[in-house]
Tab-separated table of C-alpha atoms and ligand atoms in Angstrom:
chain	number	residue	atom	x	y	z
Q	1	UNK	CA	147.685	178.669	108.804
Q	2	UNK	CA	144.797	177.695	111.052
Q	3	UNK	CA	144.417	175.919	114.305
Q	4	UNK	CA	145.263	172.380	115.376
Q	5	UNK	CA	145.053	170.379	118.588
Q	6	UNK	CA	147.373	167.424	119.178
Q	7	UNK	CA	145.675	165.296	121.800
Q	8	UNK	CA	146.096	162.077	123.758
Q	9	UNK	CA	149.865	162.611	123.992
Q	10	UNK	CA	152.471	161.612	126.514
Q	11	UNK	CA	153.659	165.160	126.711
Q	12	UNK	CA	157.180	166.253	127.625
Q	13	UNK	CA	157.041	170.042	127.526
Q	14	UNK	CA	160.761	170.527	128.279
Q	15	UNK	CA	159.894	172.950	131.083
Q	16	UNK	CA	160.860	170.258	133.605
Q	17	UNK	CA	161.347	166.493	133.695
Q	18	UNK	CA	157.645	165.689	134.026
Q	19	UNK	CA	155.620	163.712	131.468
Q	20	UNK	CA	151.950	164.653	131.253
Q	21	UNK	CA	149.687	161.740	130.335
Q	22	UNK	CA	146.597	162.741	128.376
Q	23	UNK	CA	148.517	165.789	127.229
Q	24	UNK	CA	147.404	168.212	124.541
Q	25	UNK	CA	149.060	170.934	122.485
Q	26	UNK	CA	146.961	173.624	120.825
Q	27	UNK	CA	148.724	175.335	117.933
Q	28	UNK	CA	147.363	178.397	116.181
Q	29	UNK	CA	149.113	180.279	113.367
Q	30	UNK	CA	152.399	178.567	114.131
Q	31	UNK	CA	152.362	179.514	117.813
Q	32	UNK	CA	151.569	177.308	120.799
Q	33	UNK	CA	148.439	178.526	122.592
Q	34	UNK	CA	148.341	175.767	125.192
Q	35	UNK	CA	150.458	172.778	126.221
Q	36	UNK	CA	149.439	170.697	129.209
Q	37	UNK	CA	146.870	168.278	130.533
Q	38	UNK	CA	143.941	167.920	128.134
Q	39	UNK	CA	141.433	168.594	130.909
Q	40	UNK	CA	142.786	172.100	131.505
Q	41	UNK	CA	142.863	173.185	127.856
Q	42	UNK	CA	140.780	176.299	127.152
Q	43	UNK	CA	137.854	175.885	124.735
Q	44	UNK	CA	138.812	175.969	121.042
Q	45	UNK	CA	136.706	176.752	117.955
Q	46	UNK	CA	134.503	173.853	116.806
Q	47	UNK	CA	136.234	173.617	113.431
Q	48	UNK	CA	139.723	173.254	114.961
Q	49	UNK	CA	141.489	170.266	113.457
Q	50	UNK	CA	142.251	167.494	115.958
Q	51	UNK	CA	144.965	164.841	115.851
Q	52	UNK	CA	144.737	161.942	118.251
Q	53	UNK	CA	148.348	160.758	118.560
Q	54	UNK	CA	147.356	157.576	120.443
Q	55	UNK	CA	149.626	158.133	123.469
Q	56	UNK	CA	152.714	158.822	121.433
Q	57	UNK	CA	155.512	160.889	122.986
Q	58	UNK	CA	155.322	164.572	122.106
Q	59	UNK	CA	158.359	166.720	122.906
Q	60	UNK	CA	159.951	169.995	121.802
Q	61	UNK	CA	162.062	169.982	118.662
Q	62	UNK	CA	165.746	169.606	119.498
Q	63	UNK	CA	168.657	171.994	118.921
Q	64	UNK	CA	171.930	170.920	117.307
Q	65	UNK	CA	174.298	173.327	119.046
Q	66	UNK	CA	177.365	172.980	116.776
Q	67	UNK	CA	176.430	172.275	113.178
Q	68	UNK	CA	178.423	172.362	109.950
Q	69	UNK	CA	175.845	172.006	107.180
Q	70	UNK	CA	178.577	172.514	104.575
Q	71	UNK	CA	180.324	169.295	105.653
Q	72	UNK	CA	179.685	166.617	103.058
Q	73	UNK	CA	180.056	163.413	105.093
Q	74	UNK	CA	183.629	163.180	103.840
Q	75	UNK	CA	187.002	162.243	105.292
Q	76	UNK	CA	188.084	165.027	107.694
Q	77	UNK	CA	190.999	165.841	105.390
Q	78	UNK	CA	188.738	166.126	102.340
Q	79	UNK	CA	185.919	168.120	103.877
Q	80	UNK	CA	184.675	171.088	101.900
Q	81	UNK	CA	186.624	170.029	98.829
Q	82	UNK	CA	183.583	170.016	96.542
Q	83	UNK	CA	182.944	172.918	94.166
Q	84	UNK	CA	180.521	175.584	95.298
Q	85	UNK	CA	177.398	174.478	93.338
Q	86	UNK	CA	177.719	170.927	94.669
Q	87	UNK	CA	178.453	172.208	98.158
Q	88	UNK	CA	175.269	174.285	98.151
Q	89	UNK	CA	173.145	171.297	97.128
Q	90	UNK	CA	174.809	169.141	99.776
Q	91	UNK	CA	174.123	171.791	102.413
Q	92	UNK	CA	170.438	171.979	101.443
Q	93	UNK	CA	170.216	168.200	101.659
Q	94	UNK	CA	171.943	168.189	105.044
Q	95	UNK	CA	169.480	170.784	106.357
Q	96	UNK	CA	166.566	168.568	105.283
Q	97	UNK	CA	168.145	165.518	106.931
Q	98	UNK	CA	168.782	167.437	110.154
Q	99	UNK	CA	165.165	168.595	110.392
Q	100	UNK	CA	163.911	165.087	109.646
Q	101	UNK	CA	166.131	163.783	112.444
Q	102	UNK	CA	164.209	165.893	114.963
Q	103	UNK	CA	166.305	169.071	115.055
Q	104	UNK	CA	164.123	172.131	114.531
Q	105	UNK	CA	166.939	174.545	115.480
Q	106	UNK	CA	170.657	174.596	114.802
Q	107	UNK	CA	173.574	176.858	115.630
Q	108	UNK	CA	176.274	176.994	112.987
Q	109	UNK	CA	179.881	176.594	114.077
Q	110	UNK	CA	181.187	177.573	110.655
Q	111	UNK	CA	180.309	176.932	107.035
Q	112	UNK	CA	182.845	176.641	104.264
Q	113	UNK	CA	182.282	178.957	101.313
Q	114	UNK	CA	179.788	181.023	103.320
Q	115	UNK	CA	176.852	178.734	102.546
Q	116	UNK	CA	174.888	179.319	105.731
Q	117	UNK	CA	173.296	182.680	105.039
Q	118	UNK	CA	171.640	181.777	101.694
Q	119	UNK	CA	170.687	178.442	103.231
Q	120	UNK	CA	169.061	180.141	106.241
Q	121	UNK	CA	167.205	182.529	103.952
Q	122	UNK	CA	165.918	179.685	101.746
Q	123	UNK	CA	164.730	177.780	104.825
Q	124	UNK	CA	163.065	180.848	106.338
Q	125	UNK	CA	161.247	181.651	103.116
Q	126	UNK	CA	159.877	178.092	103.015
Q	127	UNK	CA	161.632	177.109	99.796
Q	128	UNK	CA	163.522	174.210	101.354
Q	129	UNK	CA	162.994	172.230	104.563
Q	130	UNK	CA	165.486	172.742	107.359
Q	131	UNK	CA	165.896	173.796	110.967
Q	132	UNK	CA	165.839	177.385	112.189
Q	133	UNK	CA	169.478	178.188	111.522
Q	134	UNK	CA	171.670	180.646	113.397
Q	135	UNK	CA	173.954	181.189	110.421
Q	136	UNK	CA	177.677	181.778	110.490
Q	137	UNK	CA	180.168	181.895	107.620
Q	138	UNK	CA	183.779	180.819	107.203
Q	139	UNK	CA	185.852	180.112	110.328
Q	140	UNK	CA	187.904	183.001	111.683
Q	141	UNK	CA	191.391	182.320	113.026
Q	142	UNK	CA	194.934	183.632	113.172
Q	143	UNK	CA	197.900	182.636	111.036
Q	144	UNK	CA	199.028	179.276	112.348
Q	145	UNK	CA	195.740	178.608	114.118
Q	146	UNK	CA	193.576	175.534	113.700
Q	147	UNK	CA	191.632	177.452	111.057
Q	148	UNK	CA	194.825	177.873	109.065
Q	149	UNK	CA	195.231	174.648	107.137
Q	150	UNK	CA	195.373	172.123	109.976
Q	151	UNK	CA	193.906	169.464	107.728
Q	152	UNK	CA	195.621	170.658	104.587
Q	153	UNK	CA	192.460	172.534	103.692
Q	154	UNK	CA	192.009	175.447	101.374
Q	155	UNK	CA	192.460	178.731	103.219
Q	156	UNK	CA	190.121	180.536	100.842
Q	157	UNK	CA	187.427	178.650	102.721
Q	158	UNK	CA	188.522	180.217	106.037
Q	159	UNK	CA	189.182	183.780	107.158
Q	160	UNK	CA	192.703	184.322	108.465
Q	161	UNK	CA	193.050	187.622	110.299
Q	162	UNK	CA	195.785	188.843	112.650
Q	163	UNK	CA	195.586	191.885	114.883
Q	164	UNK	CA	192.518	193.656	116.305
Q	165	UNK	CA	191.869	195.833	113.270
Q	166	UNK	CA	192.102	193.003	110.746
Q	167	UNK	CA	189.752	191.026	112.972
Q	168	UNK	CA	187.308	193.919	113.251
Q	169	UNK	CA	187.345	194.293	109.473
Q	170	UNK	CA	186.702	190.562	109.018
Q	171	UNK	CA	183.779	190.729	111.424
Q	172	UNK	CA	182.342	193.810	109.737
Q	173	UNK	CA	182.456	191.815	106.503
Q	174	UNK	CA	180.524	189.013	108.204
Q	175	UNK	CA	177.957	191.562	109.380
Q	176	UNK	CA	177.592	192.792	105.811
Q	177	UNK	CA	176.997	189.201	104.753
Q	178	UNK	CA	174.161	189.085	107.351
Q	179	UNK	CA	175.578	186.388	109.615
Q	180	UNK	CA	174.083	185.634	113.017
Q	181	UNK	CA	177.183	183.951	114.408
Q	182	UNK	CA	180.950	184.515	114.299
Q	183	UNK	CA	183.084	181.392	114.794
Q	184	UNK	CA	186.634	181.903	116.070
Q	185	UNK	CA	189.449	179.533	117.003
Q	186	UNK	CA	191.070	180.240	120.357
Q	187	UNK	CA	193.199	177.105	120.475
Q	188	UNK	CA	193.741	173.996	118.433
Q	189	UNK	CA	193.489	170.314	117.883
Q	190	UNK	CA	195.537	167.298	118.938
Q	191	UNK	CA	195.854	166.212	115.291
Q	192	UNK	CA	197.453	169.522	114.347
Q	193	UNK	CA	201.218	169.622	113.844
Q	194	UNK	CA	201.401	173.257	114.892
Q	195	UNK	CA	198.233	174.283	116.770
Q	196	UNK	CA	197.535	171.832	119.620
Q	197	UNK	CA	195.023	172.427	122.415
Q	198	UNK	CA	196.473	174.713	125.082
Q	199	UNK	CA	198.406	177.035	122.789
Q	200	UNK	CA	196.364	180.221	122.477
Q	201	UNK	CA	196.165	181.330	118.855
Q	202	UNK	CA	194.704	184.766	119.556
Q	203	UNK	CA	195.868	187.317	122.125
Q	204	UNK	CA	193.453	188.770	124.683
Q	205	UNK	CA	193.462	192.005	122.725
Q	206	UNK	CA	192.360	190.199	119.566
Q	207	UNK	CA	189.602	188.186	121.267
Q	208	UNK	CA	188.338	191.307	122.976
Q	209	UNK	CA	188.153	193.103	119.618
Q	210	UNK	CA	186.372	190.130	118.012
Q	211	UNK	CA	183.681	189.836	120.663
Q	212	UNK	CA	183.144	193.571	120.975
Q	213	UNK	CA	182.830	194.063	117.223
Q	214	UNK	CA	180.482	191.080	116.810
Q	215	UNK	CA	178.254	192.203	119.665
Q	216	UNK	CA	178.126	195.782	118.368
Q	217	UNK	CA	176.865	194.361	115.071
Q	218	UNK	CA	174.262	192.149	116.756
Q	219	UNK	CA	176.086	188.877	116.114
Q	220	UNK	CA	176.988	186.268	118.692
Q	221	UNK	CA	180.380	184.609	119.037
Q	222	UNK	CA	181.061	180.885	119.242
Q	223	UNK	CA	184.555	179.500	119.667
Q	224	UNK	CA	186.766	176.454	119.520
Q	225	UNK	CA	188.412	176.258	122.964
Q	226	UNK	CA	189.715	172.916	124.143
Q	227	UNK	CA	192.050	173.906	126.986
Q	228	UNK	CA	191.293	175.595	130.294
Q	229	UNK	CA	193.343	178.596	129.135
Q	230	UNK	CA	191.288	178.992	125.960
Q	231	UNK	CA	188.019	178.525	127.854
Q	232	UNK	CA	189.035	181.176	130.387
Q	233	UNK	CA	189.984	183.525	127.575
Q	234	UNK	CA	186.548	182.975	126.022
Q	235	UNK	CA	184.732	183.628	129.293
Q	236	UNK	CA	186.824	186.707	130.092
Q	237	UNK	CA	185.918	188.350	126.803
Q	238	UNK	CA	182.259	187.346	126.665
Q	239	UNK	CA	182.110	184.572	124.048
Q	240	UNK	CA	178.515	183.338	123.950
Q	241	UNK	CA	178.871	179.610	123.215
Q	242	UNK	CA	182.104	177.784	123.981
Q	243	UNK	CA	182.746	174.708	121.859
Q	244	UNK	CA	184.592	171.680	123.325
Q	245	UNK	CA	185.878	172.860	126.772
Q	246	UNK	CA	187.513	169.476	127.248
Q	247	UNK	CA	190.133	170.417	129.839
Q	248	UNK	CA	188.932	172.548	132.740
Q	249	UNK	CA	190.655	173.593	135.940
Q	250	UNK	CA	189.112	175.036	139.112
Q	251	UNK	CA	189.453	178.596	137.906
Q	252	UNK	CA	187.715	177.813	134.598
Q	253	UNK	CA	184.842	176.121	136.427
Q	254	UNK	CA	184.478	179.077	138.804
Q	255	UNK	CA	184.470	181.567	135.916
Q	256	UNK	CA	181.873	179.557	134.004
Q	257	UNK	CA	179.712	179.193	137.096
Q	258	UNK	CA	179.777	182.958	137.625
Q	259	UNK	CA	178.512	183.451	134.066
Q	260	UNK	CA	176.175	180.468	133.879
Q	261	UNK	CA	173.149	182.633	133.055
Q	262	UNK	CA	174.746	183.833	129.820
Q	263	UNK	CA	177.220	181.206	128.636
Q	264	UNK	CA	176.754	177.742	127.132
Q	265	UNK	CA	179.154	174.827	126.669
Q	266	UNK	CA	178.923	172.579	123.624
Q	267	UNK	CA	181.335	169.650	124.134
Q	268	UNK	CA	180.959	168.066	120.677
Q	269	UNK	CA	182.238	164.752	122.000
Q	270	UNK	CA	181.164	162.788	118.878
Q	271	UNK	CA	184.391	163.818	117.140
Q	272	UNK	CA	186.729	162.197	119.675
Q	273	UNK	CA	184.555	159.115	120.109
Q	274	UNK	CA	184.235	158.550	116.363
Q	275	UNK	CA	187.927	159.177	115.787
Q	276	UNK	CA	188.885	156.572	118.399
Q	277	UNK	CA	186.257	154.029	117.328
Q	278	UNK	CA	186.384	154.448	113.557
Q	279	UNK	CA	189.588	156.375	112.855
Q	280	UNK	CA	191.262	153.203	111.571
Q	281	UNK	CA	188.872	153.371	108.588
Q	282	UNK	CA	190.523	156.703	107.785
Q	283	UNK	CA	194.085	155.496	108.243
Q	284	UNK	CA	194.147	156.948	111.768
Q	285	UNK	CA	194.485	153.846	113.977
Q	286	UNK	CA	193.278	153.884	117.566
Q	287	UNK	CA	196.772	153.465	119.039
Q	288	UNK	CA	198.021	156.492	117.153
Q	289	UNK	CA	194.980	158.551	118.184
Q	290	UNK	CA	195.450	157.535	121.828
Q	291	UNK	CA	199.084	158.617	121.569
Q	292	UNK	CA	197.913	161.927	120.173
Q	293	UNK	CA	195.868	162.328	123.348
Q	294	UNK	CA	192.313	161.689	122.156
Q	295	UNK	CA	191.464	159.085	124.811
Q	296	UNK	CA	192.725	161.455	127.473
Q	297	UNK	CA	190.581	164.169	125.870
Q	298	UNK	CA	187.479	161.971	126.259
Q	299	UNK	CA	188.358	161.167	129.885
Q	300	UNK	CA	188.989	164.832	130.680
Q	301	UNK	CA	185.712	165.848	129.013
Q	302	UNK	CA	183.773	163.351	131.113
Q	303	UNK	CA	185.165	164.880	134.301
Q	304	UNK	CA	184.713	168.427	132.955
Q	305	UNK	CA	181.030	167.865	132.150
Q	306	UNK	CA	180.492	166.298	135.589
Q	307	UNK	CA	181.861	169.452	137.216
Q	308	UNK	CA	179.864	171.712	134.893
Q	309	UNK	CA	176.670	169.898	135.897
Q	310	UNK	CA	177.528	170.329	139.570
Q	311	UNK	CA	177.970	174.048	138.884
Q	312	UNK	CA	174.722	174.125	136.870
Q	313	UNK	CA	176.428	175.420	133.740
Q	314	UNK	CA	174.327	174.602	130.671
Q	315	UNK	CA	175.794	171.893	128.445
Q	316	UNK	CA	174.399	171.410	124.937
Q	317	UNK	CA	174.206	168.435	122.626
Q	318	UNK	CA	175.642	168.124	119.152
Q	319	UNK	CA	178.839	168.940	117.395
Q	320	UNK	CA	180.856	168.025	114.341
Q	321	UNK	CA	178.375	165.707	112.658
Q	322	UNK	CA	178.826	165.618	108.899
Q	323	UNK	CA	182.092	163.683	108.660
Q	324	UNK	CA	182.164	160.203	107.137
Q	325	UNK	CA	182.572	158.847	110.684
Q	326	UNK	CA	179.756	161.076	112.057
Q	327	UNK	CA	177.256	161.474	109.171
Q	328	UNK	CA	174.499	164.067	109.163
Q	329	UNK	CA	171.307	162.648	110.612
Q	330	UNK	CA	173.066	160.715	113.386
Q	331	UNK	CA	173.132	163.782	115.641
Q	332	UNK	CA	170.882	162.190	118.296
Q	333	UNK	CA	173.788	159.893	119.111
Q	334	UNK	CA	174.881	162.758	121.334
Q	335	UNK	CA	171.998	162.107	123.720
Q	336	UNK	CA	173.280	158.564	124.158
Q	337	UNK	CA	176.758	159.939	124.933
Q	338	UNK	CA	175.233	162.338	127.462
Q	339	UNK	CA	173.535	159.424	129.228
Q	340	UNK	CA	176.210	156.724	128.913
Q	341	UNK	CA	179.398	158.810	129.141
Q	342	UNK	CA	178.360	161.849	131.139
Q	343	UNK	CA	176.014	159.957	133.463
Q	344	UNK	CA	172.928	162.059	132.860
Q	345	UNK	CA	169.417	160.751	133.278
Q	346	UNK	CA	167.496	160.480	130.013
Q	347	UNK	CA	165.313	163.407	131.126
Q	348	UNK	CA	168.346	165.585	131.829
Q	349	UNK	CA	169.798	164.790	128.397
Q	350	UNK	CA	166.458	165.661	126.776
Q	351	UNK	CA	166.408	168.996	128.612
Q	352	UNK	CA	169.921	169.742	127.281
Q	353	UNK	CA	168.661	169.005	123.761
Q	354	UNK	CA	165.442	171.006	124.075
Q	355	UNK	CA	165.137	173.677	126.780
Q	356	UNK	CA	168.824	174.596	127.032
Q	357	UNK	CA	169.649	174.210	123.356
Q	358	UNK	CA	166.606	176.277	122.471
Q	359	UNK	CA	167.735	179.094	124.731
Q	360	UNK	CA	171.140	179.083	123.035
Q	361	UNK	CA	169.645	178.977	119.544
Q	362	UNK	CA	167.153	181.751	120.151
Q	363	UNK	CA	168.008	184.072	123.057
Q	364	UNK	CA	164.562	185.682	122.707
Q	365	UNK	CA	163.205	182.448	124.169
Q	366	UNK	CA	160.791	181.371	121.426
Q	367	UNK	CA	162.044	177.785	121.079
Q	368	UNK	CA	163.078	174.817	123.205
Q	369	UNK	CA	159.967	174.251	125.321
Q	370	UNK	CA	156.294	173.656	124.611
Q	371	UNK	CA	154.603	176.625	126.271
Q	372	UNK	CA	151.952	179.186	125.483
Q	373	UNK	CA	153.355	181.872	123.154
Q	374	UNK	CA	156.327	179.911	121.758
Q	375	UNK	CA	156.883	178.643	118.226
Q	376	UNK	CA	155.144	175.335	117.578
Q	377	UNK	CA	158.339	173.309	117.065
Q	378	UNK	CA	157.693	169.762	118.234
Q	379	UNK	CA	158.316	166.085	117.608
Q	380	UNK	CA	155.929	163.142	117.740
Q	381	UNK	CA	157.858	160.018	118.696
Q	382	UNK	CA	156.730	156.404	118.487
Q	383	UNK	CA	158.280	155.214	121.763
Q	384	UNK	CA	159.490	156.740	124.982
Q	385	UNK	CA	162.968	158.330	124.846
Q	386	UNK	CA	162.918	158.574	128.646
Q	387	UNK	CA	162.994	154.764	128.735
Q	388	UNK	CA	165.518	154.402	125.917
Q	389	UNK	CA	167.228	157.535	124.666
Q	390	UNK	CA	168.489	155.706	121.551
Q	391	UNK	CA	164.955	155.701	120.137
Q	392	UNK	CA	165.659	159.203	118.850
Q	393	UNK	CA	168.387	157.819	116.571
Q	394	UNK	CA	165.817	155.642	114.785
Q	395	UNK	CA	164.265	157.854	112.123
Q	396	UNK	CA	161.332	155.494	111.685
Q	397	UNK	CA	160.311	156.402	115.274
Q	398	UNK	CA	160.166	160.124	114.440
Q	399	UNK	CA	156.664	160.112	113.037
Q	400	UNK	CA	156.086	163.853	113.091
Q	401	UNK	CA	158.313	166.947	112.920
Q	402	UNK	CA	156.475	170.236	113.295
Q	403	UNK	CA	158.271	173.551	112.815
Q	404	UNK	CA	156.394	176.810	113.230
Q	405	UNK	CA	153.099	174.910	113.107
Q	406	UNK	CA	153.931	173.229	109.782
Q	407	UNK	CA	154.029	169.451	109.922
Q	408	UNK	CA	156.936	168.303	107.799
Q	409	UNK	CA	155.602	164.809	107.427
Q	410	UNK	CA	152.167	163.285	107.792
Q	411	UNK	CA	151.281	162.226	111.276
Q	412	UNK	CA	151.851	158.552	111.991
Q	413	UNK	CA	153.579	157.891	108.686
Q	414	UNK	CA	157.189	156.971	108.164
Q	415	UNK	CA	159.250	160.104	108.188
Q	416	UNK	CA	159.967	160.998	104.560
Q	417	UNK	CA	162.915	163.111	105.640
Q	418	UNK	CA	164.775	160.230	107.253
Q	419	UNK	CA	168.271	159.964	105.881
Q	420	UNK	CA	168.564	157.326	103.169
Q	421	UNK	CA	170.459	154.127	103.855
Q	422	UNK	CA	174.191	154.583	104.052
Q	423	UNK	CA	173.938	158.017	105.617
Q	424	UNK	CA	172.574	157.015	108.977
Q	425	UNK	CA	175.897	155.631	110.238
W	501	ZN	ZN1	183.112	172.042	114.565
């Protein structure tokens, strides 16, 4: 694969909030050998290729912490309705768009029809472009849970299991299918007629069986938990990444703080924001969505994330992109929400997207920061996201995406993987 030095960069390594002017990154065989000030770089072979990036911003590739690559940018009630061959092609296209949007890692929160594993394998073998994917499969939930036909969906695209042994069997099946991630529903959704947030859809015994079985088989567990009760249930039983966590009480915050070295929160706020702002396009007017409680959910999430930050619990960006109101490729919108809604500095939001997301995506610690010994996953940005975080939403500013030392577009050229018009939202 050879050796390459990126030089003359404004370098954000993701280790801390600092930007190193005159920064350099030395990449050899897909691994970073040095990242820091150019003057302290060790000597490299004379024939090492050099790229002068003319003071562009170089940062770690980002992690989308809650991805559904099987979503086909459709109405929420028509998601996953396409036949399998079409769905597979859509998923491959979505993986390409996600990588081109600056996301070199992604954690699946469920894929209809079990598309993730073949997708991950095709990406890893280099046949198609895409992020490093922690692959899951169909959602797992109980009868009457949010996985069970909330949106009138087809249950063959979900796994409905009740009781510890049925759950263990379902998870053993996921292990056989070579999943990395198990996605379970612990409570529901304000749009649901029968499974709202706050009503637990699994018992403690069932969640305990799910997490134990997944961990025995080397898989991690991610969950849908909106209410404090469902978050506490997740923490009690050792769920690894908790999705949503909109409503938190003191006890939930204390429990999360006690486990902050091992647990991550992925709010996925784009769903509520898009539903309120653009739901009318779907026949779901704002008034009706406010009555359902979605504005309150946003307000509660803002205060929850504030408390999580005070308790230094890691909060990750991303979630539920791939609907017609949140198309694939617009995932960097989350950084804007983190700054504007959650009150983070641009540097703090970038660290959520890089360092913290990377740790969640790859617990072995190979991604998320630009440091000696890590995978060479980085972005070259025309502009400074620390001055304006929205720059990352503009695909024409993402002039280089490197994953494992492979540059997925020519340096300083328009990103060929940018989503085509009409899909950038
Ligand atoms: Zn989701």
